[in-house]
Amino acid sequence: MKKLFFVFAFLIPLIIHAQTIKTDVLILGNSNAAFAAGIQATESGVNAIILTQSDGFTLSDFKNFSQNGVTKAFESRARKSLKLTDSVPLPEMTNQIVNAVIKIWSDSSKLLDVINNTNYYEIKRSGSGWEAKLTKEKSIRAKVLIVADHIEKVLPALKTESLKPAEANTINYSENLYRTSIAGVNRTSKYLSLYNLLIPNQENILYINSDNLEIGQAAGATAAYAAFFKTKTSLSNLKRIQGELLSYKLSLMPFEEVKVADSNWLAIQKVGITGILKADIKNGKVYFNPEKEVTYNEIKQPLKDYYYKAQIWFDDHQNIPINLENTISMVCYVGNKAVDATKTELEKKWKKNYKFSSKYDLKKVLTRREFSVIINEYLKPFDLINVDRTGRVIR
């Protein structure tokens, strides 16, 4: 027994100094993207460590960040940390205040940890995940690695010559890739496709530019999906990740005039990303035009692309106005629903649930807002119909 005691006593210093920290997602960086990735990963239910090589986060233009799940989560913690009620406006979010709030959040959270002023000298594979060596005795092992740092710091540690960051595309309706968006970039006509985020032949590592909050949030949710389901990033489920991000109020399509506070935001996002209603792109921004009337010609082909039965309905109904009565006829035919019951249900929901300002009128030509809500409610094209890696509809 005495012999065993001396062996154990000898091992104690080694155990103390040889420390391996395990986490689900490791984020490198101190930027907008790193901040958003870490918060979204934890909001999505996995452990995340953000490793900076500075005194904390250096965020740019916080007051102009889009309102979504990341900023709402942060503001909620800021109110709690600063002991402010909902009726008291938050102070200007300087980097000093942001880091003070994050410090309190990190110290009290079971999921989020921020480690500042810490260098790493090597990043290597550890099973299907990654290990960042901080010192010879200390390292962090993660299932998924997000690089949102200056790449010149990371490449030597990774012992690789190049790594290509995820690139945002400009919305272009002549192709369908926009349907694979996992982030609309605020105040632009750009979006990030899931398949631009995934690095070919590189599992469980995501590399994003440091400045974009929305892309950081998308990376956080994608990493969380792989970690939570113990899978590879190459096996990411587009619809699950899109749904997760929508639930955290991230716009997949960057519609300029339809903000998160809009009561019909979710329906417009879902129908907008299907392309059943297409937006106008002007001066580098995307306008959904929610109050504009829907026309027969703009919805005919997109709905035919999504539904076989829509082809029959449109062949039987040539060049008719897209009023409420005709829309009910179409969704009931395509979706196998009873017309009278649908009319009754819509009338009850018109003001109470949908918050429409117009009157319920069967002869009224619908706005794009109203049409989006009805299509989303009764046909669910976003929820029920999948697309391939190019955005082509799979029927």
mmCIF file of C-alpha atoms in Angstrom:
data_model
loop_
_atom_site.group_PDB
_atom_site.id
_atom_site.type_symbol
_atom_site.label_atom_id
_atom_site.label_comp_id
_atom_site.label_asym_id
_atom_site.label_seq_id
_atom_site.Cartn_x
_atom_site.Cartn_y
_atom_site.Cartn_z
ATOM 1 C CA MET A 1 0.000 0.000 0.000
ATOM 2 C CA LYS A 2 2.839 2.379 0.921
ATOM 3 C CA LYS A 3 4.446 1.676 -2.433
ATOM 4 C CA LEU A 4 1.231 2.575 -4.287
ATOM 5 C CA PHE A 5 0.946 5.768 -2.269
ATOM 6 C CA PHE A 6 4.418 6.912 -3.345
ATOM 7 C CA VAL A 7 3.622 6.122 -7.009
ATOM 8 C CA PHE A 8 0.422 8.180 -6.794
ATOM 9 C CA ALA A 9 2.229 11.032 -5.040
ATOM 10 C CA PHE A 10 4.792 11.056 -7.840
ATOM 11 C CA LEU A 11 2.033 11.288 -10.470
ATOM 12 C CA ILE A 12 0.176 14.222 -8.868
ATOM 13 C CA PRO A 13 2.437 16.966 -10.330
ATOM 14 C CA LEU A 14 2.167 15.363 -13.776
ATOM 15 C CA ILE A 15 -1.645 15.271 -13.547
ATOM 16 C CA ILE A 16 -1.765 18.907 -12.481
ATOM 17 C CA HIS A 17 0.509 20.147 -15.262
ATOM 18 C CA ALA A 18 -0.586 17.841 -18.099
ATOM 19 C CA GLN A 19 -4.040 19.296 -18.667
ATOM 20 C CA THR A 20 -6.303 18.605 -21.629
ATOM 21 C CA ILE A 21 -9.474 20.654 -21.823
ATOM 22 C CA LYS A 22 -12.275 19.067 -23.833
ATOM 23 C CA THR A 23 -15.031 20.970 -25.590
ATOM 24 C CA ASP A 24 -17.454 20.561 -28.484
ATOM 25 C CA VAL A 25 -16.494 23.641 -30.502
ATOM 26 C CA LEU A 26 -13.269 25.659 -30.371
ATOM 27 C CA ILE A 27 -13.307 29.115 -31.949
ATOM 28 C CA LEU A 28 -10.109 30.999 -32.669
ATOM 29 C CA GLY A 29 -10.427 34.780 -32.804
ATOM 30 C CA ASN A 30 -11.736 37.880 -31.068
ATOM 31 C CA SER A 31 -13.807 39.427 -33.878
ATOM 32 C CA ASN A 32 -17.482 39.873 -34.776
ATOM 33 C CA ALA A 33 -17.518 36.406 -36.346
ATOM 34 C CA ALA A 34 -15.814 34.661 -33.407
ATOM 35 C CA PHE A 35 -18.185 36.359 -30.964
ATOM 36 C CA ALA A 36 -21.280 35.281 -32.934
ATOM 37 C CA ALA A 37 -20.003 31.746 -33.558
ATOM 38 C CA GLY A 38 -19.362 31.129 -29.876
ATOM 39 C CA ILE A 39 -22.687 32.496 -28.702
ATOM 40 C CA GLN A 40 -24.686 30.639 -31.363
ATOM 41 C CA ALA A 41 -22.900 27.344 -30.640
ATOM 42 C CA THR A 42 -23.817 27.585 -26.963
ATOM 43 C CA GLU A 43 -27.350 28.753 -27.728
ATOM 44 C CA SER A 44 -27.627 25.636 -29.916
ATOM 45 C CA GLY A 45 -26.783 23.529 -26.884
ATOM 46 C CA VAL A 46 -23.106 22.563 -27.136
ATOM 47 C CA ASN A 47 -19.979 23.548 -25.238
ATOM 48 C CA ALA A 48 -17.823 26.204 -26.857
ATOM 49 C CA ILE A 49 -14.479 27.775 -26.047
ATOM 50 C CA ILE A 50 -13.428 31.031 -27.686
ATOM 51 C CA LEU A 51 -9.653 31.396 -27.631
ATOM 52 C CA THR A 52 -8.284 34.890 -28.169
ATOM 53 C CA GLN A 53 -4.741 36.200 -28.275
ATOM 54 C CA SER A 54 -5.780 39.561 -26.884
ATOM 55 C CA ASP A 55 -7.416 41.119 -23.835
ATOM 56 C CA GLY A 56 -10.842 40.235 -25.237
ATOM 57 C CA PHE A 57 -13.156 40.917 -28.135
ATOM 58 C CA THR A 58 -12.648 43.802 -30.513
ATOM 59 C CA LEU A 59 -16.050 44.185 -32.141
ATOM 60 C CA SER A 60 -16.752 46.641 -34.929
ATOM 61 C CA ASP A 61 -19.988 48.606 -35.334
ATOM 62 C CA PHE A 62 -21.972 46.872 -32.569
ATOM 63 C CA LYS A 63 -24.808 49.393 -32.720
ATOM 64 C CA ASN A 64 -25.448 48.440 -36.356
ATOM 65 C CA PHE A 65 -25.472 44.684 -35.782
ATOM 66 C CA SER A 66 -28.638 43.073 -37.106
ATOM 67 C CA GLN A 67 -31.126 42.080 -34.429
ATOM 68 C CA ASN A 68 -31.099 38.297 -34.182
ATOM 69 C CA GLY A 69 -30.663 35.495 -31.671
ATOM 70 C CA VAL A 70 -27.017 36.291 -30.994
ATOM 71 C CA THR A 71 -27.531 39.986 -30.274
ATOM 72 C CA LYS A 72 -30.720 39.278 -28.300
ATOM 73 C CA ALA A 73 -28.927 36.675 -26.175
ATOM 74 C CA PHE A 74 -26.079 39.096 -25.535
ATOM 75 C CA GLU A 75 -28.398 42.005 -24.698
ATOM 76 C CA SER A 76 -30.302 39.789 -22.264
ATOM 77 C CA ARG A 77 -27.039 38.942 -20.478
ATOM 78 C CA ALA A 78 -25.975 42.588 -20.619
ATOM 79 C CA ARG A 79 -29.160 43.665 -18.830
ATOM 80 C CA LYS A 80 -28.631 41.016 -16.187
ATOM 81 C CA SER A 81 -24.956 41.901 -15.726
ATOM 82 C CA LEU A 82 -25.635 45.648 -15.596
ATOM 83 C CA LYS A 83 -28.784 45.136 -13.481
ATOM 84 C CA LEU A 84 -31.015 46.998 -15.928
ATOM 85 C CA THR A 85 -34.737 46.424 -16.352
ATOM 86 C CA ASP A 86 -36.276 46.031 -19.811
ATOM 87 C CA SER A 87 -37.593 49.592 -19.645
ATOM 88 C CA VAL A 88 -34.098 51.103 -19.296
ATOM 89 C CA PRO A 89 -32.127 51.545 -22.552
ATOM 90 C CA LEU A 90 -28.827 49.718 -22.773
ATOM 91 C CA PRO A 91 -25.725 51.919 -22.784
ATOM 92 C CA GLU A 92 -23.534 52.126 -25.857
ATOM 93 C CA MET A 93 -21.899 48.729 -26.247
ATOM 94 C CA THR A 94 -18.242 49.687 -26.175
ATOM 95 C CA ASN A 95 -15.687 46.893 -26.347
ATOM 96 C CA GLN A 96 -14.996 47.457 -22.662
ATOM 97 C CA ILE A 97 -18.647 46.838 -21.744
ATOM 98 C CA VAL A 98 -18.942 43.921 -24.174
ATOM 99 C CA ASN A 99 -15.948 42.198 -22.597
ATOM 100 C CA ALA A 100 -17.165 42.853 -19.071
ATOM 101 C CA VAL A 101 -20.514 41.239 -19.921
ATOM 102 C CA ILE A 102 -18.832 38.307 -21.681
ATOM 103 C CA LYS A 103 -16.561 37.786 -18.647
ATOM 104 C CA ILE A 104 -19.545 37.504 -16.305
ATOM 105 C CA TRP A 105 -21.375 35.285 -18.818
ATOM 106 C CA SER A 106 -18.374 33.003 -19.309
ATOM 107 C CA ASP A 107 -17.730 32.698 -15.562
ATOM 108 C CA SER A 108 -21.317 31.643 -14.859
ATOM 109 C CA SER A 109 -22.045 29.540 -17.952
ATOM 110 C CA LYS A 110 -21.744 25.771 -18.186
ATOM 111 C CA LEU A 111 -21.430 25.957 -21.979
ATOM 112 C CA LEU A 112 -19.469 29.112 -22.880
ATOM 113 C CA ASP A 113 -15.846 29.709 -21.942
ATOM 114 C CA VAL A 114 -13.676 32.581 -23.176
ATOM 115 C CA ILE A 115 -9.917 32.267 -22.698
ATOM 116 C CA ASN A 116 -8.062 35.498 -23.415
ATOM 117 C CA ASN A 117 -4.395 36.274 -24.027
ATOM 118 C CA THR A 118 -3.541 32.681 -24.846
ATOM 119 C CA ASN A 119 -1.301 31.565 -27.679
ATOM 120 C CA TYR A 120 -1.310 28.243 -29.468
ATOM 121 C CA TYR A 121 1.693 26.835 -31.268
ATOM 122 C CA GLU A 122 0.217 23.773 -32.948
ATOM 123 C CA ILE A 123 -3.204 22.635 -34.153
ATOM 124 C CA LYS A 124 -3.465 19.015 -35.167
ATOM 125 C CA ARG A 125 -5.957 16.253 -35.763
ATOM 126 C CA SER A 126 -7.281 14.390 -32.743
ATOM 127 C CA GLY A 127 -9.487 11.571 -33.988
ATOM 128 C CA SER A 128 -12.194 13.205 -36.107
ATOM 129 C CA GLY A 129 -11.694 16.483 -34.235
ATOM 130 C CA TRP A 130 -8.844 18.854 -33.405
ATOM 131 C CA GLU A 131 -6.333 19.585 -30.688
ATOM 132 C CA ALA A 132 -4.829 23.019 -30.087
ATOM 133 C CA LYS A 133 -1.539 22.862 -28.196
ATOM 134 C CA LEU A 134 -1.195 25.840 -25.859
ATOM 135 C CA THR A 135 1.954 24.595 -24.114
ATOM 136 C CA LYS A 136 3.709 21.236 -24.013
ATOM 137 C CA GLU A 137 1.550 20.287 -21.046
ATOM 138 C CA LYS A 138 -1.733 22.008 -21.867
ATOM 139 C CA SER A 139 -4.082 21.640 -24.819
ATOM 140 C CA ILE A 140 -7.702 21.991 -25.907
ATOM 141 C CA ARG A 141 -9.459 19.198 -27.758
ATOM 142 C CA ALA A 142 -12.591 19.973 -29.747
ATOM 143 C CA LYS A 143 -14.956 18.091 -32.015
ATOM 144 C CA VAL A 144 -15.160 21.052 -34.403
ATOM 145 C CA LEU A 145 -12.738 23.925 -35.006
ATOM 146 C CA ILE A 146 -13.840 27.359 -36.247
ATOM 147 C CA VAL A 147 -11.078 29.632 -37.490
ATOM 148 C CA ALA A 148 -12.135 33.281 -37.337
ATOM 149 C CA ASP A 149 -8.663 34.631 -36.682
ATOM 150 C CA HIS A 150 -5.955 36.147 -38.824
ATOM 151 C CA ILE A 151 -4.986 33.258 -41.048
ATOM 152 C CA GLU A 152 -1.298 34.110 -40.943
ATOM 153 C CA LYS A 153 -1.359 33.074 -37.272
ATOM 154 C CA VAL A 154 -3.247 29.869 -37.906
ATOM 155 C CA LEU A 155 -1.503 28.399 -40.949
ATOM 156 C CA PRO A 156 1.853 27.797 -39.223
ATOM 157 C CA ALA A 157 0.045 26.115 -36.321
ATOM 158 C CA LEU A 158 -1.945 23.949 -38.723
ATOM 159 C CA LYS A 159 1.253 23.247 -40.688
ATOM 160 C CA THR A 160 -0.495 23.938 -43.957
ATOM 161 C CA GLU A 161 0.206 26.486 -46.675
ATOM 162 C CA SER A 162 -3.300 27.704 -47.446
ATOM 163 C CA LEU A 163 -6.881 27.589 -46.279
ATOM 164 C CA LYS A 164 -9.719 29.214 -48.193
ATOM 165 C CA PRO A 165 -12.330 31.135 -46.183
ATOM 166 C CA ALA A 166 -16.045 30.724 -46.794
ATOM 167 C CA GLU A 167 -17.166 33.109 -49.541
ATOM 168 C CA ALA A 168 -20.536 34.820 -49.702
ATOM 169 C CA ASN A 169 -22.411 34.867 -53.008
ATOM 170 C CA THR A 170 -24.558 37.610 -54.501
ATOM 171 C CA ILE A 171 -28.196 36.574 -54.890
ATOM 172 C CA ASN A 172 -28.728 35.559 -58.499
ATOM 173 C CA TYR A 173 -32.101 34.116 -59.500
ATOM 174 C CA SER A 174 -30.717 32.633 -62.715
ATOM 175 C CA GLU A 175 -29.298 29.891 -60.480
ATOM 176 C CA ASN A 176 -30.765 28.209 -57.401
ATOM 177 C CA LEU A 177 -27.869 28.217 -54.946
ATOM 178 C CA TYR A 178 -29.569 30.928 -52.838
ATOM 179 C CA ARG A 179 -31.917 28.185 -51.588
ATOM 180 C CA THR A 180 -28.950 26.725 -49.691
ATOM 181 C CA SER A 181 -28.335 29.967 -47.780
ATOM 182 C CA ILE A 182 -27.574 29.757 -44.069
ATOM 183 C CA ALA A 183 -26.987 33.497 -43.626
ATOM 184 C CA GLY A 184 -28.064 36.641 -45.384
ATOM 185 C CA VAL A 185 -25.429 39.325 -44.921
ATOM 186 C CA ASN A 186 -27.064 42.377 -43.385
ATOM 187 C CA ARG A 187 -27.579 45.426 -45.645
ATOM 188 C CA THR A 188 -26.169 43.680 -48.717
ATOM 189 C CA SER A 189 -27.358 41.385 -51.509
ATOM 190 C CA LYS A 190 -25.042 38.616 -50.330
ATOM 191 C CA TYR A 191 -25.679 35.286 -48.652
ATOM 192 C CA LEU A 192 -23.601 32.345 -47.459
ATOM 193 C CA SER A 193 -24.376 28.916 -48.878
ATOM 194 C CA LEU A 194 -23.845 26.018 -46.487
ATOM 195 C CA TYR A 195 -21.751 24.387 -49.190
ATOM 196 C CA ASN A 196 -19.411 27.370 -49.384
ATOM 197 C CA LEU A 197 -18.813 27.039 -45.643
ATOM 198 C CA LEU A 198 -17.832 23.375 -45.743
ATOM 199 C CA ILE A 199 -14.183 22.874 -46.715
ATOM 200 C CA PRO A 200 -13.656 20.073 -49.261
ATOM 201 C CA ASN A 201 -11.620 17.176 -47.847
ATOM 202 C CA GLN A 202 -11.358 18.925 -44.467
ATOM 203 C CA GLU A 203 -13.709 17.530 -41.869
ATOM 204 C CA ASN A 204 -14.889 19.425 -38.807
ATOM 205 C CA ILE A 205 -13.045 22.655 -39.547
ATOM 206 C CA LEU A 206 -14.715 25.872 -40.704
ATOM 207 C CA TYR A 207 -12.813 28.971 -41.796
ATOM 208 C CA ILE A 208 -14.615 32.322 -41.941
ATOM 209 C CA ASN A 209 -13.566 35.914 -42.374
ATOM 210 C CA SER A 210 -13.382 37.766 -39.095
ATOM 211 C CA ASP A 211 -15.682 40.720 -39.695
ATOM 212 C CA ASN A 212 -19.136 39.286 -40.386
ATOM 213 C CA LEU A 213 -21.565 38.617 -37.543
ATOM 214 C CA GLU A 214 -24.131 36.707 -39.618
ATOM 215 C CA ILE A 215 -21.584 34.334 -41.126
ATOM 216 C CA GLY A 216 -20.146 33.760 -37.653
ATOM 217 C CA GLN A 217 -23.593 32.827 -36.381
ATOM 218 C CA ALA A 218 -24.097 30.435 -39.300
ATOM 219 C CA ALA A 219 -20.724 28.793 -38.599
ATOM 220 C CA GLY A 220 -21.633 28.426 -34.925
ATOM 221 C CA ALA A 221 -24.866 26.594 -35.745
ATOM 222 C CA THR A 222 -23.162 24.367 -38.327
ATOM 223 C CA ALA A 223 -20.415 23.414 -35.886
ATOM 224 C CA ALA A 224 -23.000 22.776 -33.167
ATOM 225 C CA TYR A 225 -24.919 20.441 -35.485
ATOM 226 C CA ALA A 226 -21.824 18.312 -36.154
ATOM 227 C CA ALA A 227 -20.850 18.253 -32.476
ATOM 228 C CA PHE A 228 -24.341 17.547 -31.142
ATOM 229 C CA PHE A 229 -25.068 14.721 -33.573
ATOM 230 C CA LYS A 230 -21.478 13.378 -33.419
ATOM 231 C CA THR A 231 -21.115 13.603 -37.171
ATOM 232 C CA LYS A 232 -18.897 15.183 -39.804
ATOM 233 C CA THR A 233 -19.393 18.674 -41.165
ATOM 234 C CA SER A 234 -19.584 17.170 -44.655
ATOM 235 C CA LEU A 235 -22.780 15.405 -43.509
ATOM 236 C CA SER A 236 -24.445 18.638 -42.382
ATOM 237 C CA ASN A 237 -28.222 18.659 -42.824
ATOM 238 C CA LEU A 238 -29.159 21.843 -44.682
ATOM 239 C CA LYS A 239 -32.780 22.019 -43.531
ATOM 240 C CA ARG A 240 -31.925 21.322 -39.889
ATOM 241 C CA ILE A 241 -29.280 24.044 -39.831
ATOM 242 C CA GLN A 242 -31.499 26.527 -41.677
ATOM 243 C CA GLY A 243 -34.323 25.788 -39.255
ATOM 244 C CA GLU A 244 -32.048 26.246 -36.251
ATOM 245 C CA LEU A 245 -30.828 29.611 -37.520
ATOM 246 C CA LEU A 246 -34.348 30.811 -38.306
ATOM 247 C CA SER A 247 -35.386 29.876 -34.777
ATOM 248 C CA TYR A 248 -32.607 32.199 -33.591
ATOM 249 C CA LYS A 249 -33.854 34.971 -35.869
ATOM 250 C CA LEU A 250 -31.052 34.972 -38.406
ATOM 251 C CA SER A 251 -32.275 36.079 -41.825
ATOM 252 C CA LEU A 252 -31.353 33.565 -44.506
ATOM 253 C CA MET A 253 -32.312 36.136 -47.144
ATOM 254 C CA PRO A 254 -31.161 39.710 -46.443
ATOM 255 C CA PHE A 255 -34.454 41.468 -47.187
ATOM 256 C CA GLU A 256 -33.862 45.135 -46.521
ATOM 257 C CA GLU A 257 -37.364 46.139 -45.420
ATOM 258 C CA VAL A 258 -38.580 43.004 -43.628
ATOM 259 C CA LYS A 259 -36.933 42.983 -40.214
ATOM 260 C CA VAL A 260 -37.074 40.389 -37.438
ATOM 261 C CA ALA A 261 -39.642 42.465 -35.537
ATOM 262 C CA ASP A 262 -42.121 42.066 -38.422
ATOM 263 C CA SER A 263 -44.914 39.686 -37.358
ATOM 264 C CA ASN A 264 -44.676 37.891 -40.722
ATOM 265 C CA TRP A 265 -40.869 37.768 -40.844
ATOM 266 C CA LEU A 266 -40.602 33.978 -40.585
ATOM 267 C CA ALA A 267 -43.149 33.240 -43.323
ATOM 268 C CA ILE A 268 -41.532 35.783 -45.645
ATOM 269 C CA GLN A 269 -38.089 34.315 -44.965
ATOM 270 C CA LYS A 270 -39.282 30.779 -45.686
ATOM 271 C CA VAL A 271 -41.158 31.643 -48.866
ATOM 272 C CA GLY A 272 -38.400 34.026 -49.959
ATOM 273 C CA ILE A 273 -35.721 31.348 -49.796
ATOM 274 C CA THR A 274 -37.843 28.989 -51.913
ATOM 275 C CA GLY A 275 -37.889 31.534 -54.733
ATOM 276 C CA ILE A 276 -41.663 31.172 -55.126
ATOM 277 C CA LEU A 277 -41.634 34.939 -54.676
ATOM 278 C CA LYS A 278 -38.453 36.619 -55.841
ATOM 279 C CA ALA A 279 -37.081 39.870 -54.513
ATOM 280 C CA ASP A 280 -35.799 42.948 -56.359
ATOM 281 C CA ILE A 281 -32.078 43.659 -56.153
ATOM 282 C CA LYS A 282 -31.208 47.347 -56.377
ATOM 283 C CA ASN A 283 -27.995 49.178 -55.506
ATOM 284 C CA GLY A 284 -26.562 46.144 -53.733
ATOM 285 C CA LYS A 285 -29.598 45.565 -51.517
ATOM 286 C CA VAL A 286 -32.514 43.112 -51.629
ATOM 287 C CA TYR A 287 -36.122 44.295 -51.456
ATOM 288 C CA PHE A 288 -38.960 41.841 -50.929
ATOM 289 C CA ASN A 289 -41.700 44.470 -51.496
ATOM 290 C CA PRO A 290 -44.143 42.879 -49.033
ATOM 291 C CA GLU A 291 -47.022 45.256 -49.781
ATOM 292 C CA LYS A 292 -46.869 44.849 -53.551
ATOM 293 C CA GLU A 293 -49.656 42.807 -55.174
ATOM 294 C CA VAL A 294 -48.848 39.286 -56.341
ATOM 295 C CA THR A 295 -49.111 38.599 -60.062
ATOM 296 C CA TYR A 296 -50.088 35.385 -61.810
ATOM 297 C CA ASN A 297 -46.964 35.242 -63.963
ATOM 298 C CA GLU A 298 -44.466 35.569 -61.096
ATOM 299 C CA ILE A 299 -45.787 32.585 -59.122
ATOM 300 C CA LYS A 300 -46.913 30.241 -61.912
ATOM 301 C CA GLN A 301 -43.608 28.592 -62.809
ATOM 302 C CA PRO A 302 -42.076 28.523 -59.296
ATOM 303 C CA LEU A 303 -45.124 26.748 -57.893
ATOM 304 C CA LYS A 304 -45.102 24.304 -60.809
ATOM 305 C CA ASP A 305 -41.454 23.581 -60.021
ATOM 306 C CA TYR A 306 -42.383 22.691 -56.447
ATOM 307 C CA TYR A 307 -45.655 20.801 -56.930
ATOM 308 C CA TYR A 308 -46.861 18.437 -59.649
ATOM 309 C CA LYS A 309 -50.478 19.262 -58.830
ATOM 310 C CA ALA A 310 -49.793 22.976 -59.276
ATOM 311 C CA GLN A 311 -49.157 22.282 -62.967
ATOM 312 C CA ILE A 312 -52.708 20.976 -63.334
ATOM 313 C CA TRP A 313 -54.243 23.829 -61.341
ATOM 314 C CA PHE A 314 -52.497 26.533 -63.361
ATOM 315 C CA ASP A 315 -53.434 24.790 -66.628
ATOM 316 C CA ASP A 316 -57.071 24.912 -65.493
ATOM 317 C CA HIS A 317 -56.859 28.522 -64.283
ATOM 318 C CA GLN A 318 -55.319 30.709 -66.967
ATOM 319 C CA ASN A 319 -54.284 34.320 -66.229
ATOM 320 C CA ILE A 320 -56.578 34.850 -63.255
ATOM 321 C CA PRO A 321 -56.038 37.431 -60.514
ATOM 322 C CA ILE A 322 -54.231 36.094 -57.466
ATOM 323 C CA ASN A 323 -56.942 37.099 -55.047
ATOM 324 C CA LEU A 324 -57.763 35.368 -51.783
ATOM 325 C CA GLU A 325 -60.446 33.141 -53.273
ATOM 326 C CA ASN A 326 -58.216 31.848 -56.071
ATOM 327 C CA THR A 327 -55.287 31.379 -53.705
ATOM 328 C CA ILE A 328 -57.471 29.279 -51.387
ATOM 329 C CA SER A 329 -58.569 27.242 -54.402
ATOM 330 C CA MET A 330 -54.957 26.628 -55.380
ATOM 331 C CA VAL A 331 -53.609 25.690 -51.936
ATOM 332 C CA CYS A 332 -56.568 23.425 -51.259
ATOM 333 C CA TYR A 333 -56.132 21.620 -54.589
ATOM 334 C CA VAL A 334 -52.376 21.248 -54.241
ATOM 335 C CA GLY A 335 -52.436 20.532 -50.504
ATOM 336 C CA ASN A 336 -55.566 18.317 -50.448
ATOM 337 C CA LYS A 337 -57.496 20.575 -48.090
ATOM 338 C CA ALA A 338 -61.192 21.388 -47.772
ATOM 339 C CA VAL A 339 -62.063 24.765 -49.305
ATOM 340 C CA ASP A 340 -64.829 25.809 -46.915
ATOM 341 C CA ALA A 341 -62.889 24.815 -43.813
ATOM 342 C CA THR A 342 -59.833 26.702 -45.080
ATOM 343 C CA LYS A 343 -61.892 29.831 -45.735
ATOM 344 C CA THR A 344 -63.298 29.716 -42.207
ATOM 345 C CA GLU A 345 -59.886 29.153 -40.646
ATOM 346 C CA LEU A 346 -58.252 31.955 -42.633
ATOM 347 C CA GLU A 347 -60.977 34.415 -41.695
ATOM 348 C CA LYS A 348 -60.403 33.678 -37.992
ATOM 349 C CA LYS A 349 -56.632 34.031 -38.294
ATOM 350 C CA TRP A 350 -56.523 37.039 -40.650
ATOM 351 C CA LYS A 351 -56.243 39.716 -37.988
ATOM 352 C CA LYS A 352 -55.652 37.760 -34.804
ATOM 353 C CA ASN A 353 -52.815 35.465 -35.872
ATOM 354 C CA TYR A 354 -51.387 37.017 -39.023
ATOM 355 C CA LYS A 355 -51.776 40.659 -37.938
ATOM 356 C CA PHE A 356 -52.797 41.747 -41.438
ATOM 357 C CA SER A 357 -53.949 45.356 -41.743
ATOM 358 C CA SER A 358 -56.321 44.613 -44.638
ATOM 359 C CA LYS A 359 -59.852 43.251 -44.370
ATOM 360 C CA TYR A 360 -60.656 39.635 -45.073
ATOM 361 C CA ASP A 361 -62.065 39.804 -48.585
ATOM 362 C CA LEU A 362 -62.199 36.867 -51.000
ATOM 363 C CA LYS A 363 -62.005 39.183 -54.033
ATOM 364 C CA LYS A 364 -58.971 41.086 -52.739
ATOM 365 C CA VAL A 365 -55.757 40.622 -54.746
ATOM 366 C CA LEU A 366 -53.190 39.486 -52.216
ATOM 367 C CA THR A 367 -50.015 41.300 -51.319
ATOM 368 C CA ARG A 368 -46.752 39.404 -51.334
ATOM 369 C CA ARG A 369 -46.889 39.470 -47.523
ATOM 370 C CA GLU A 370 -50.348 37.876 -47.402
ATOM 371 C CA PHE A 371 -49.558 35.348 -50.107
ATOM 372 C CA SER A 372 -46.326 34.317 -48.310
ATOM 373 C CA VAL A 373 -48.137 33.683 -45.053
ATOM 374 C CA ILE A 374 -50.871 31.595 -46.701
ATOM 375 C CA ILE A 375 -48.437 29.547 -48.812
ATOM 376 C CA ASN A 376 -46.187 28.959 -45.816
ATOM 377 C CA GLU A 377 -49.120 27.953 -43.600
ATOM 378 C CA TYR A 378 -50.936 25.627 -45.982
ATOM 379 C CA LEU A 379 -48.301 24.256 -48.360
ATOM 380 C CA LYS A 380 -45.081 24.580 -46.297
ATOM 381 C CA PRO A 381 -42.703 24.495 -49.294
ATOM 382 C CA PHE A 382 -39.644 25.352 -47.193
ATOM 383 C CA ASP A 383 -40.387 22.826 -44.460
ATOM 384 C CA LEU A 384 -41.523 19.865 -46.542
ATOM 385 C CA ILE A 385 -39.562 20.003 -49.798
ATOM 386 C CA ASN A 386 -35.819 19.421 -49.981
ATOM 387 C CA VAL A 387 -33.253 20.841 -52.370
ATOM 388 C CA ASP A 388 -29.908 19.427 -53.504
ATOM 389 C CA ARG A 389 -26.475 21.018 -53.139
ATOM 390 C CA THR A 390 -27.165 23.343 -56.077
ATOM 391 C CA GLY A 391 -30.589 24.382 -54.747
ATOM 392 C CA ARG A 392 -32.533 22.309 -57.270
ATOM 393 C CA VAL A 393 -35.894 21.129 -55.955
ATOM 394 C CA ILE A 394 -36.026 17.412 -55.109
ATOM 395 C CA ARG A 395 -39.530 16.047 -55.635
#
